Coordinates of C-alpha atoms in Angstrom, one line a residue:
X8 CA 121.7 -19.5 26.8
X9 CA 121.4 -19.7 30.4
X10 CA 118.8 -17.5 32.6
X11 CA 119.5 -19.0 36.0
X12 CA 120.7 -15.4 37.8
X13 CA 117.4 -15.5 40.1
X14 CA 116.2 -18.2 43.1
X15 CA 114.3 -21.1 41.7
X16 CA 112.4 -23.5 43.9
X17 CA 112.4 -26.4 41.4
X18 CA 114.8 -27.8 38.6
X19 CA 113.3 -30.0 35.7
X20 CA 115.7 -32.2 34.0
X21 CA 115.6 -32.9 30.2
X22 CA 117.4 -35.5 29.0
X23 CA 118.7 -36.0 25.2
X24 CA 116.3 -37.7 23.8
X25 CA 113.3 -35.8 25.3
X26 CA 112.8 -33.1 22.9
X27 CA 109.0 -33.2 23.7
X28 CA 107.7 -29.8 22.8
X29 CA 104.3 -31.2 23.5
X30 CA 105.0 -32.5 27.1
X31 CA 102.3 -30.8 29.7
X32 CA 106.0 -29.3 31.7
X33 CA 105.7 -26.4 29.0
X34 CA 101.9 -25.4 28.9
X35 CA 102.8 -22.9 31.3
X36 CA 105.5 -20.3 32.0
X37 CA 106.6 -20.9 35.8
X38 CA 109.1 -18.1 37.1
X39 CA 109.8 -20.5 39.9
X40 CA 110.9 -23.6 37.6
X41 CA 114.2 -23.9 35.9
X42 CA 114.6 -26.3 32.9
X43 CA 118.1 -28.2 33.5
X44 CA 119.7 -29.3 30.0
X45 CA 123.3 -30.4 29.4
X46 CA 125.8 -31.7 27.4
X47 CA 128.0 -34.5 29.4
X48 CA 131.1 -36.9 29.0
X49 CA 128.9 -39.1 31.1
X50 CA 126.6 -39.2 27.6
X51 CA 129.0 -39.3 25.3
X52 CA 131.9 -41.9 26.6
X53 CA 129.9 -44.3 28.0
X54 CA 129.8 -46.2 24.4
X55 CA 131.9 -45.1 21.4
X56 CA 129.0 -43.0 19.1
X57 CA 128.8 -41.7 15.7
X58 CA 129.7 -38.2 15.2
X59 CA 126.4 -37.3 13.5
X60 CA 124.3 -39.0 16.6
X61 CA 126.5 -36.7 18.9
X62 CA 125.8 -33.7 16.7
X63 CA 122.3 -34.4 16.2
X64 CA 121.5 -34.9 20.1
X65 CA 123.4 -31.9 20.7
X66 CA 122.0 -29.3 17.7
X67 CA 118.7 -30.8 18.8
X68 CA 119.2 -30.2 22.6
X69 CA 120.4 -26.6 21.7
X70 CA 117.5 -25.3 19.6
X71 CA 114.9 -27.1 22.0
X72 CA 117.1 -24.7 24.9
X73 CA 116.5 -21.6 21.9
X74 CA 112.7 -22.4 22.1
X75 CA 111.8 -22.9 25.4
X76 CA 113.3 -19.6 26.2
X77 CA 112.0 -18.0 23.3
X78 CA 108.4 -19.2 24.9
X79 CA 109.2 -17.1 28.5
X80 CA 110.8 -20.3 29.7
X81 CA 113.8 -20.6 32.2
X82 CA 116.4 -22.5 30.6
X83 CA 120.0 -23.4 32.1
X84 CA 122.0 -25.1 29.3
X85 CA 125.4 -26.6 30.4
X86 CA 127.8 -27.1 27.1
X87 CA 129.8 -29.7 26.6
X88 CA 132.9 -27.0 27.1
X89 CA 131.5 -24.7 29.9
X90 CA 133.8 -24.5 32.5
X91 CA 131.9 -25.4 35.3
X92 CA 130.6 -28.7 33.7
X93 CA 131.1 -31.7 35.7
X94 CA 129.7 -34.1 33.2
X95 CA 128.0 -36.4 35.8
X96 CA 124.2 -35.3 35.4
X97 CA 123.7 -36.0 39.4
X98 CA 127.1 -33.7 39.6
X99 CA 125.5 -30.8 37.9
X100 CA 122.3 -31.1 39.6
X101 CA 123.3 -30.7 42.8
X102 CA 126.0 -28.0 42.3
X103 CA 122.8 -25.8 39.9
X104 CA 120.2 -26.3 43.2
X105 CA 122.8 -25.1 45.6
X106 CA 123.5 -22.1 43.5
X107 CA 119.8 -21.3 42.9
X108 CA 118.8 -22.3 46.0
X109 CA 116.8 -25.0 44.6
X110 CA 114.5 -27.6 47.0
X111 CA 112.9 -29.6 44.4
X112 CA 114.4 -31.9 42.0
X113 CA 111.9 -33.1 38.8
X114 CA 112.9 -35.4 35.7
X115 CA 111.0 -37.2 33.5
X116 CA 111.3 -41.3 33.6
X117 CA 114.3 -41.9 31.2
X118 CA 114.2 -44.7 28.5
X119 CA 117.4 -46.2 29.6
X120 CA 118.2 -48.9 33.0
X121 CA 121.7 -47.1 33.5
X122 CA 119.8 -43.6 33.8
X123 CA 116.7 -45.1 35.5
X124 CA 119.2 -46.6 38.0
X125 CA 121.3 -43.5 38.2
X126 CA 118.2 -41.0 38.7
X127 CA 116.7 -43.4 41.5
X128 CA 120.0 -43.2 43.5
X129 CA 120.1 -39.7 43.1
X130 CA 117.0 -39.2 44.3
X131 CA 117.4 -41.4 47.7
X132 CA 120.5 -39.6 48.3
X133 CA 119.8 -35.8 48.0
X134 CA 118.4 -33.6 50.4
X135 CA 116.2 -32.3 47.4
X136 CA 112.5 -33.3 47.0
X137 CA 112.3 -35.6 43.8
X138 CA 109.4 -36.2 41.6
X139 CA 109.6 -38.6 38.4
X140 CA 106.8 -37.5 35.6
X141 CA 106.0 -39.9 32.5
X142 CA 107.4 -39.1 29.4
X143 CA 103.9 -38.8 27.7
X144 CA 105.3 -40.4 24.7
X145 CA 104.7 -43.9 24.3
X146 CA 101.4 -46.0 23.8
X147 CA 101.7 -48.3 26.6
X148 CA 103.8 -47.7 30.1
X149 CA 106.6 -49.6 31.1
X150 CA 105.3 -52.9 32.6
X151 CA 102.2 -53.1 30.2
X152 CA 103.8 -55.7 28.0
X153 CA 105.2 -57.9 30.8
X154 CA 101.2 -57.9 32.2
X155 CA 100.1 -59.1 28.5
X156 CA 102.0 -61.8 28.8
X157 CA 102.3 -63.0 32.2
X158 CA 102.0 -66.4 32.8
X159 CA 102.5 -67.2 29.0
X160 CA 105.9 -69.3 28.2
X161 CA 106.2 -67.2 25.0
X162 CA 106.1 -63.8 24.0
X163 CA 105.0 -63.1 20.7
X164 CA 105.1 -59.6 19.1
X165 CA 101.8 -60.3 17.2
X166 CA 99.7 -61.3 20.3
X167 CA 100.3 -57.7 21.4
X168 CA 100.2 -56.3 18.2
X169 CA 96.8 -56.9 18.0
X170 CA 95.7 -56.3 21.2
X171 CA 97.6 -52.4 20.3
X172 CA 95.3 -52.3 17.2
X173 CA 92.2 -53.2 18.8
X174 CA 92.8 -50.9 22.1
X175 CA 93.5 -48.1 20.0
X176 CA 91.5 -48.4 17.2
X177 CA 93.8 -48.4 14.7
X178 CA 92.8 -49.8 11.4
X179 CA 90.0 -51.8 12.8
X180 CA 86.4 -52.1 11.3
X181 CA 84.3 -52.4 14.9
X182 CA 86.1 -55.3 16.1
X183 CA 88.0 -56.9 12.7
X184 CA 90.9 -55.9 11.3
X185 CA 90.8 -53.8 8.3
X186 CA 91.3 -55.4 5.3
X187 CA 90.9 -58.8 6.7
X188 CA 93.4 -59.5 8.3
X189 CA 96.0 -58.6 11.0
X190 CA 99.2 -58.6 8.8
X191 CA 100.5 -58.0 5.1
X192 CA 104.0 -59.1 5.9
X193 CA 103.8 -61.8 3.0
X194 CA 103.0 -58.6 0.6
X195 CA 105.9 -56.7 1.8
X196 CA 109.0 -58.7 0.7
X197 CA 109.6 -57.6 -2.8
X198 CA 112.8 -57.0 -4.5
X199 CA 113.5 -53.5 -5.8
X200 CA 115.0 -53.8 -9.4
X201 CA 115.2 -49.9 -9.7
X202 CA 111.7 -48.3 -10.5
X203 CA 110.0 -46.9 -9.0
X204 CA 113.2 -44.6 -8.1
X205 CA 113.6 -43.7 -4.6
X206 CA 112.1 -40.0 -4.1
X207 CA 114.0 -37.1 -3.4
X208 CA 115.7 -36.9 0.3
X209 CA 113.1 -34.7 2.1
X210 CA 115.0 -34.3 4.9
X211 CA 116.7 -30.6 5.8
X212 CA 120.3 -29.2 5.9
X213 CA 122.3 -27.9 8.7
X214 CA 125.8 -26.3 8.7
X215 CA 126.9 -27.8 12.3
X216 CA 130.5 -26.9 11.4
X217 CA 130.8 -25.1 14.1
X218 CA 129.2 -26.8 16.8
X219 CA 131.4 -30.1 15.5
X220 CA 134.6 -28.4 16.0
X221 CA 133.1 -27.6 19.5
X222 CA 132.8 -31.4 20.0
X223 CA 136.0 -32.5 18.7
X224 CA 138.1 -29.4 20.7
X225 CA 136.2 -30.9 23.9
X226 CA 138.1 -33.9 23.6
X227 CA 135.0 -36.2 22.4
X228 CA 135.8 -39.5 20.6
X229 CA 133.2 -40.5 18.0
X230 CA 133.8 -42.7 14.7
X231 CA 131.6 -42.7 11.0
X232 CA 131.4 -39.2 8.8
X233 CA 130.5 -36.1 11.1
X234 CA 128.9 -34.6 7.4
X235 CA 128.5 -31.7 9.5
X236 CA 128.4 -29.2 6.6
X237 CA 125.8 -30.3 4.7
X238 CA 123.6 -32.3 8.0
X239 CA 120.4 -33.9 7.0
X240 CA 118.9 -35.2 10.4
X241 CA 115.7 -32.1 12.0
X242 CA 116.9 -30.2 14.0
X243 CA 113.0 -29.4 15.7
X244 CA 109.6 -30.4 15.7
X245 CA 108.8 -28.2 12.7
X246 CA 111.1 -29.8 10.2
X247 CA 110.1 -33.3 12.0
X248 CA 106.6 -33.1 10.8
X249 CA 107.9 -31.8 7.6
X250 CA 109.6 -34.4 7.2
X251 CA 106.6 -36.6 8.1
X252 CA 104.3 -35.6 5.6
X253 CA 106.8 -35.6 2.7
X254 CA 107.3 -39.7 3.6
X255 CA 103.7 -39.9 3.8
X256 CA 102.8 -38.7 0.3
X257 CA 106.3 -39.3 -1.8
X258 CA 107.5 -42.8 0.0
X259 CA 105.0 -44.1 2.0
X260 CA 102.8 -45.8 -1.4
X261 CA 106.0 -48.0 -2.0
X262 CA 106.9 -48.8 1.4
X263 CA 105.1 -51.2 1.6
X264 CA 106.4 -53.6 -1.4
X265 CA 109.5 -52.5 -0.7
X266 CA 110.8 -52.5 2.9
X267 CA 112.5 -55.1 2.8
X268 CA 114.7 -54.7 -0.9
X269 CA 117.9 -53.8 -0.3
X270 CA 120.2 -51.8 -3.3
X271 CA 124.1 -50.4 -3.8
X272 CA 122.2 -47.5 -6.2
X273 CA 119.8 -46.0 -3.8
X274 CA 120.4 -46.2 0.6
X275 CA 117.0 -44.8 1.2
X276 CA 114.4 -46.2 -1.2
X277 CA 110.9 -45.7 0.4
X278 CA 111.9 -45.4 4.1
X279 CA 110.8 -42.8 6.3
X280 CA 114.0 -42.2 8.3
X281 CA 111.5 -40.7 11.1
X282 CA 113.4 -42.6 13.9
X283 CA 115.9 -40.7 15.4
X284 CA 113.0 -37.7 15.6
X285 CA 110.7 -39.8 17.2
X286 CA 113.2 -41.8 19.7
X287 CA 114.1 -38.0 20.5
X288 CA 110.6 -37.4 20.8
X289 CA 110.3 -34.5 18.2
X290 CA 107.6 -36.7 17.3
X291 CA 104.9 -38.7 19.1
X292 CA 103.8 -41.9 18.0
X293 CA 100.3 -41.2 17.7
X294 CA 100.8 -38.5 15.4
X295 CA 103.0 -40.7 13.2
X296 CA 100.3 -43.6 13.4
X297 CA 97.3 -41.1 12.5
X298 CA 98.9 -39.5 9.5
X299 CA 99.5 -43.2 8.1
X300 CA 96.3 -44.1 8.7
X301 CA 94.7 -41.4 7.5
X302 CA 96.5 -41.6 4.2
X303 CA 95.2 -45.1 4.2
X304 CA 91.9 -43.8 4.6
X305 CA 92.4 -41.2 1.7
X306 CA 93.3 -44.1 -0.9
X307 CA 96.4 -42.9 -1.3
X308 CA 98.4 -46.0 0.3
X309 CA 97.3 -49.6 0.1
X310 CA 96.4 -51.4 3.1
X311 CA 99.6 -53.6 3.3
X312 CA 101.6 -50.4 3.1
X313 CA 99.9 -48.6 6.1
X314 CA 99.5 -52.2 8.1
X315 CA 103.2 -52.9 7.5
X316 CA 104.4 -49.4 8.6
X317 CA 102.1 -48.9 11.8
X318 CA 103.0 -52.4 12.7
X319 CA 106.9 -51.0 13.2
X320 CA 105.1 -48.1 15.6
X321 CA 102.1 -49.4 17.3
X322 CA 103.7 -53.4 17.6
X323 CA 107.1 -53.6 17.6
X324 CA 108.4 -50.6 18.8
X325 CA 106.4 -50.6 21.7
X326 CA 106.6 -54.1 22.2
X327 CA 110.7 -54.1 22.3
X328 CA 110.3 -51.4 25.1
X329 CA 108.2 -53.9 26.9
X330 CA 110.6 -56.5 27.1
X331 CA 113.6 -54.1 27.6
X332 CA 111.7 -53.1 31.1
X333 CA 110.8 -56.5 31.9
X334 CA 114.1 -58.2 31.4
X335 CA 117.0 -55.7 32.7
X336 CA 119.1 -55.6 34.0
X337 CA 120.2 -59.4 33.5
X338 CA 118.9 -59.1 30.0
X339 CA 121.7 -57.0 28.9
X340 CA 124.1 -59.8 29.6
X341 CA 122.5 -63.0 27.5
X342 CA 124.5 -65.1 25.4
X343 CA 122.9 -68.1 24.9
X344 CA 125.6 -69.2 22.0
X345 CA 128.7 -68.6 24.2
X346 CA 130.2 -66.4 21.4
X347 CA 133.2 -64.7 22.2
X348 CA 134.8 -63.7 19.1
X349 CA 136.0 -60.0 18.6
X350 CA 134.2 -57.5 15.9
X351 CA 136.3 -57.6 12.7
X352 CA 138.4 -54.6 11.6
X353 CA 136.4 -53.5 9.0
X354 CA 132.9 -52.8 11.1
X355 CA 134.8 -49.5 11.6
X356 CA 135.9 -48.9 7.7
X357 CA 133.7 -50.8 5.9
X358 CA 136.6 -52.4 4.1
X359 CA 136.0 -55.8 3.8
X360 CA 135.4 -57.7 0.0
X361 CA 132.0 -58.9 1.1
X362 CA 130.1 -56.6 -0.5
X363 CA 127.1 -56.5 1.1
X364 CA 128.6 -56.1 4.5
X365 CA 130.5 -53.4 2.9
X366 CA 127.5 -51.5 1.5
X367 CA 125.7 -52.1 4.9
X368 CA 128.6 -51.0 7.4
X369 CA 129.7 -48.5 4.5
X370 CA 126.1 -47.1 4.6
X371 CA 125.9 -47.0 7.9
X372 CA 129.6 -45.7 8.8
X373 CA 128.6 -42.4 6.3
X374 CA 124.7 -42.1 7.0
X375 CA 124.5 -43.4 10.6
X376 CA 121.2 -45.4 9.7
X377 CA 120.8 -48.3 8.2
X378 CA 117.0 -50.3 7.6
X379 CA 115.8 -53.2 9.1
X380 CA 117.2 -55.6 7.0
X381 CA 120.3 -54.5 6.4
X382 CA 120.6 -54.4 10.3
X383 CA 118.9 -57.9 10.8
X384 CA 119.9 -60.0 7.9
X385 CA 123.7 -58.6 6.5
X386 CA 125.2 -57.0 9.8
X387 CA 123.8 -59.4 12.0
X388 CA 123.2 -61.7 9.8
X389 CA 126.7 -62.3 9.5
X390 CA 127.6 -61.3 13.2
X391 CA 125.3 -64.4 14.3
X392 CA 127.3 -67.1 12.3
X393 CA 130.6 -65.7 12.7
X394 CA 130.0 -66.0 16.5
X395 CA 130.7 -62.3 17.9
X396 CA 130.6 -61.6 20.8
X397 CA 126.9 -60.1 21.0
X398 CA 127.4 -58.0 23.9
X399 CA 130.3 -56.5 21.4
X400 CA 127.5 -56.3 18.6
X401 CA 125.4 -54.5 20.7
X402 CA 127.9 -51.8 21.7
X403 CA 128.7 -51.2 18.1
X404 CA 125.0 -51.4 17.0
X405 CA 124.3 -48.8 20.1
X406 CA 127.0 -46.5 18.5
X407 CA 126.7 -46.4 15.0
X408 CA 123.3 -45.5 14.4
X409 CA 121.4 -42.5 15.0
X410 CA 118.2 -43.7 16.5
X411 CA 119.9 -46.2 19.0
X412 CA 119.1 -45.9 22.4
X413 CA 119.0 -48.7 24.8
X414 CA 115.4 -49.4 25.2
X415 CA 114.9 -50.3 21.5
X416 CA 118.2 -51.3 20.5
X417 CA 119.4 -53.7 22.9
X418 CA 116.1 -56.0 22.6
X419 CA 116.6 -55.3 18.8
X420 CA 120.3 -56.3 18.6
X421 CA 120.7 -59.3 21.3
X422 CA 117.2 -60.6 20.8
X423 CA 115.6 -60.3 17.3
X424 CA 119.5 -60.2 15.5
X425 CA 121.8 -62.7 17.8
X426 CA 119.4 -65.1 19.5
X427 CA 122.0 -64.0 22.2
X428 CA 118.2 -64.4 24.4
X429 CA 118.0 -68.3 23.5
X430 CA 114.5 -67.3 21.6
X431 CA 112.8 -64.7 24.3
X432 CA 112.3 -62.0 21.6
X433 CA 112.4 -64.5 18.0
X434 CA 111.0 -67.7 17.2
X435 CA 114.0 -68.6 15.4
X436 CA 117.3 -67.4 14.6
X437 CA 117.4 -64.8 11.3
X438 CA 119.6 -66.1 9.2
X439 CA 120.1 -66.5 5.7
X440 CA 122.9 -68.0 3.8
X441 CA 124.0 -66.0 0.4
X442 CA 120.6 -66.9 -1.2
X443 CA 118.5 -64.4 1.0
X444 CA 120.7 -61.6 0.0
X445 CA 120.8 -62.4 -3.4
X446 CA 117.2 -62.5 -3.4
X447 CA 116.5 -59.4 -1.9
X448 CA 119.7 -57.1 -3.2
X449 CA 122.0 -56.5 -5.9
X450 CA 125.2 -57.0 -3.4
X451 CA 126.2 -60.5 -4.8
X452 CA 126.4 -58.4 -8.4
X453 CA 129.7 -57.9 -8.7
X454 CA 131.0 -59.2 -5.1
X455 CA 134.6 -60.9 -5.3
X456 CA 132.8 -63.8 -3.8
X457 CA 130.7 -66.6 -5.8
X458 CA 127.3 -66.2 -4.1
X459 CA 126.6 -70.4 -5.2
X460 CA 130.3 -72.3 -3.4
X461 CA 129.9 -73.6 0.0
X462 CA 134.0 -74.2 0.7
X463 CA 136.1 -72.9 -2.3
X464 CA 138.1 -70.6 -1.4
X465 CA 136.1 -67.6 -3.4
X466 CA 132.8 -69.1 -1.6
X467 CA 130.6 -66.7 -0.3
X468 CA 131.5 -66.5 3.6
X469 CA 128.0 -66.7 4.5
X470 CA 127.6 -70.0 3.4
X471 CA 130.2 -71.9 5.0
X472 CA 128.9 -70.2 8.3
X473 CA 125.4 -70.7 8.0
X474 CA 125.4 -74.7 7.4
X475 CA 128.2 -74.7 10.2
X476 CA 126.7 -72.1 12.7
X477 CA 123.3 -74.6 12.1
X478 CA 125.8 -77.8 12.4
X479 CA 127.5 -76.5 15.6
X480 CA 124.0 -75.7 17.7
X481 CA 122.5 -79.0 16.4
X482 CA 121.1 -80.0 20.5
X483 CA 119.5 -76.4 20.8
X484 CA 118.2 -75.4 17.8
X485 CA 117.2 -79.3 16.0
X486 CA 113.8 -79.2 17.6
X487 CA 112.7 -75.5 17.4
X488 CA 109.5 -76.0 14.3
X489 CA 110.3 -72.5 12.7
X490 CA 113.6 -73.4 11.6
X491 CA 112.0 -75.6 8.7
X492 CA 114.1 -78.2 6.2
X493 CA 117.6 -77.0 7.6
X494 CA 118.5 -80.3 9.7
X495 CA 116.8 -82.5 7.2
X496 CA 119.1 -80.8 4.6
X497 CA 122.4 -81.4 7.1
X498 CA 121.3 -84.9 7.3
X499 CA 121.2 -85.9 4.0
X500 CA 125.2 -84.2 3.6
X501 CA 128.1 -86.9 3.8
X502 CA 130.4 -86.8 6.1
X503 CA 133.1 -85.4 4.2
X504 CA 131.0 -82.4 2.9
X505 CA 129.5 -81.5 6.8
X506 CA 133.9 -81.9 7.9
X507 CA 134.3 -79.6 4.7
X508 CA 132.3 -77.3 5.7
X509 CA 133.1 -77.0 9.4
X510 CA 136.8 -76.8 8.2
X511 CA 135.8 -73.7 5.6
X512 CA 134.0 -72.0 8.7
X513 CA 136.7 -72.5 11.0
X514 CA 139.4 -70.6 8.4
X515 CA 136.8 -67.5 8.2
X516 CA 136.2 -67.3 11.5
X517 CA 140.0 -67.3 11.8
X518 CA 140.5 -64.9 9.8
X519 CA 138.4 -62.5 9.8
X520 CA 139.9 -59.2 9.1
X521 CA 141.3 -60.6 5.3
X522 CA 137.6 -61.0 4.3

């Protein structure tokens, strides 16, 4: 794969999740540049991942090599079991220039703090001239969202959602939303009782067999099913957009009602899994946002299915990455609860009796994705009231699924699902006791636990811990308005029913691998 056997003045570096075939680096063939790709330890160990993110970084970084060269492109591609691979990325950089006689060093900004960080040094220390290029992926650049709200005491996602919306144009009508308003949210809540039946998975199949064995021989430690036989994540651009406009006309027109629903018969439903190609950059946003709206313009979607999906692209994605940059490095390190507790066995089996968490960790242990909901109000859900750790929550959510990457997953994770930020990112903390997931799933069907006890001993766990977590944070939380009739509800409990309960939590959170 490698065509370095002749001088080079420059080295451009691409990362793992910059799989831009549309980036302005590759307009033109340059005899004198040498694209830099590799496959490090330094990438893989630095949090434990699932195999199929591994494989699909790596299959993905290979064909991208394929192409480039393929387009008259010089391409030096270091394996993960190449001999001479040193699996530091500054490490590899430094021994390739020598050896090509390199004297300029160019990368593209990376969407990470610990690579940011790492690149910077790197760059103040070599003898190598270094240039940093944008990404030419996002809407907005790093700081833009920290200059939105700057001198404002809160941020608020839907201030500079609609500020996205009106800069771009996007489903606006001159200067007024389309539709009427900004937001459908209240329209996108339904539950999913089985019809319409999720469409057929539109994604393609691999056989990384081989490229998985290459993995595991290297000594790479990963957890979750590789399914590297029969591998449904793209593997290019191509299949990306393919992928794209099946969502578009078979699940798109449900989104909408259904984004939220949750089900044990079907994992899917109506989302797009388009994440991990566009936080790898197969895809831009743009294009994702215009083929939306463009079915919206078509009649083919309603307006509360477009708003609700372009509000994950054009608002909150780009929003999280705003408050990522802002915040870190200190941000990484929140926890405004104090909780310490360990992850329980079973976030790494998904054997536990709860059986939403089961479905949920399950799900995501064999897919390596997992929607909103199930991220936000089971896994975190519970993770919240149990009182992990949420800088362990974060590791594991960083892991496990495919499309994490720092930039949108920490903010995600510590903010939006563990309040770990003491409100920064949410108005309130999201949880729920059993009722929520009742309401929006079939889990309680047929769970050992009775979704409608507080303290028996086959009580729904969730219960217990959400009157106690709510009990327990009484002086911060009492006064926040979004958190509605809960402390009026605690206050009208007696004595002996708040103790009961606080003794019921204490037991679970005791014992939290026999759940």
């Amino acid at each position: 794969m490698n065509n370095n056997q002749q001088p080079a003045h420059t080295l451009r570096l691409i990362l793992g999740d910059q799989l831009n075939s549309q980036h302005s680096w590759f307009a033109h063939q340059q005899d004198d540049v040498l694209y830099v790709m590799m496959e490090v330890r330094q990438e893989t160990d630095y949090v434990l991942h699932h195999a199929q993110k591994i494989i699909a970084i790596f299959a993905g970084m290979r064909e991208f090599a394929r192409r480039l060269q393929l387009a008259g492109h010089r391409v030096h591609f270091l394996t993960i079991d190449d001999p001479d691979n040193l699996h530091a990325i500054p490490a590899n950089i430094e021994k390739l220039a020598q050896m090509v006689q390199a004297q300029e060093f160019q990368y593209q900004a990376p969407d990470e703090y610990r690579l940011d960080q790492q690149l910077q040094i790197f760059a103040q220390t070599t003898a190598l001239r270094c240039y940093m290029f944008d990404s030419e992926h996002f809407l907005t650049q790093r700081e833009e969202a920290g200059k939105i709200f700057e001198g404002r005491k809160k941020w608020l996602m839907e201030h500079f959602y609609r500020q996205m919306r009106v800069k771009y144009q996007v489903l606006m009508t001159g200067q007024d939303p389309t539709g009427g308003a900004w937001n459908f949210d209240h329209d996108n809540r339904k539950a999913w009782s089985g019809l319409p039946w999720e469409p057929e998975d539109f994604r393609p199949r691999h056989d990384h067999s081989a490229l998985w064995e290459t993995i595991q021989n290297a000594g790479v430690k990963s957890f979750g099913e590789p399914n590297a036989s029969e591998f449904a994540w793209p593997l290019h651009r191509d299949e990306a957009l393919t992928q794209l406009q099946a969502f578009v006309r078979l699940a798109l027109p449900h989104f909408g009602d259904f984004q939220d629903a949750m089900s044990s018969k079907a994992w899917r439903l109506f989302h797009s899994l388009l994440s991990f190609a566009l936080n790898v950059k197969m895809l831009s946003p743009r294009e994702v946002i215009a083929a939306v709206e463009a079915a919206y313009s078509r009649g083919e979607v309603s307006i509360a299915a477009a708003e609700g999906y372009i509000r994950q692209i054009l608002g909150w994605r780009e929003y999280v990455r705003g408050v990522y940059w802002h915040f870190m490095p200190d941000y990484a390190q929140e926890n405004a609860f104090d909780h310490q507790a360990e992850l329980p066995t079973w976030f790494w089996t998904g054997k536990t009796k709860m059986r939403c968490l089961s479905h949920a960790i399950g799900q995501s242990l064999q897919q390596a994705h997992a929607h909103h909901i199930q991220r936000l109000m089971v896994i975190g859900n519970f993770s919240l009231l149990a009182g992990l750790h949420p800088q362990r929550v974060h590791e594991w959510y960083l892991g496990v699924y495919i499309d994490a990457f720092e930039w949108v997953e920490l903010p995600n994770t510590l903010g939006m699902s563990q309040y770990a930020d003491g409100g920064v990112l949410a108005t309130k903390p999201y949880v729920s006791s059993a009722a929520y997931i009742d309401r929006m799933s079939d889990y309680c069907k047929g769970c050992q636990y009775d979704k409608k006890q507080r303290t028996t001993e086959n009580a729904c766990p969730f219960n217990a811990l959400y009157w106690d977590f709510f009990s327990r944070n009484e002086k911060q939380l009492a006064s926040n308005p979004r958190i509605g009739m809960v402390y009026p509800q605690l206050r009208k409990m007696s004595a002996e029913a708040r103790q009961d309960l606080s003794e019921r939590a204490i037991y679970l959170r005791q014992n939290f691998d026999a759940l």
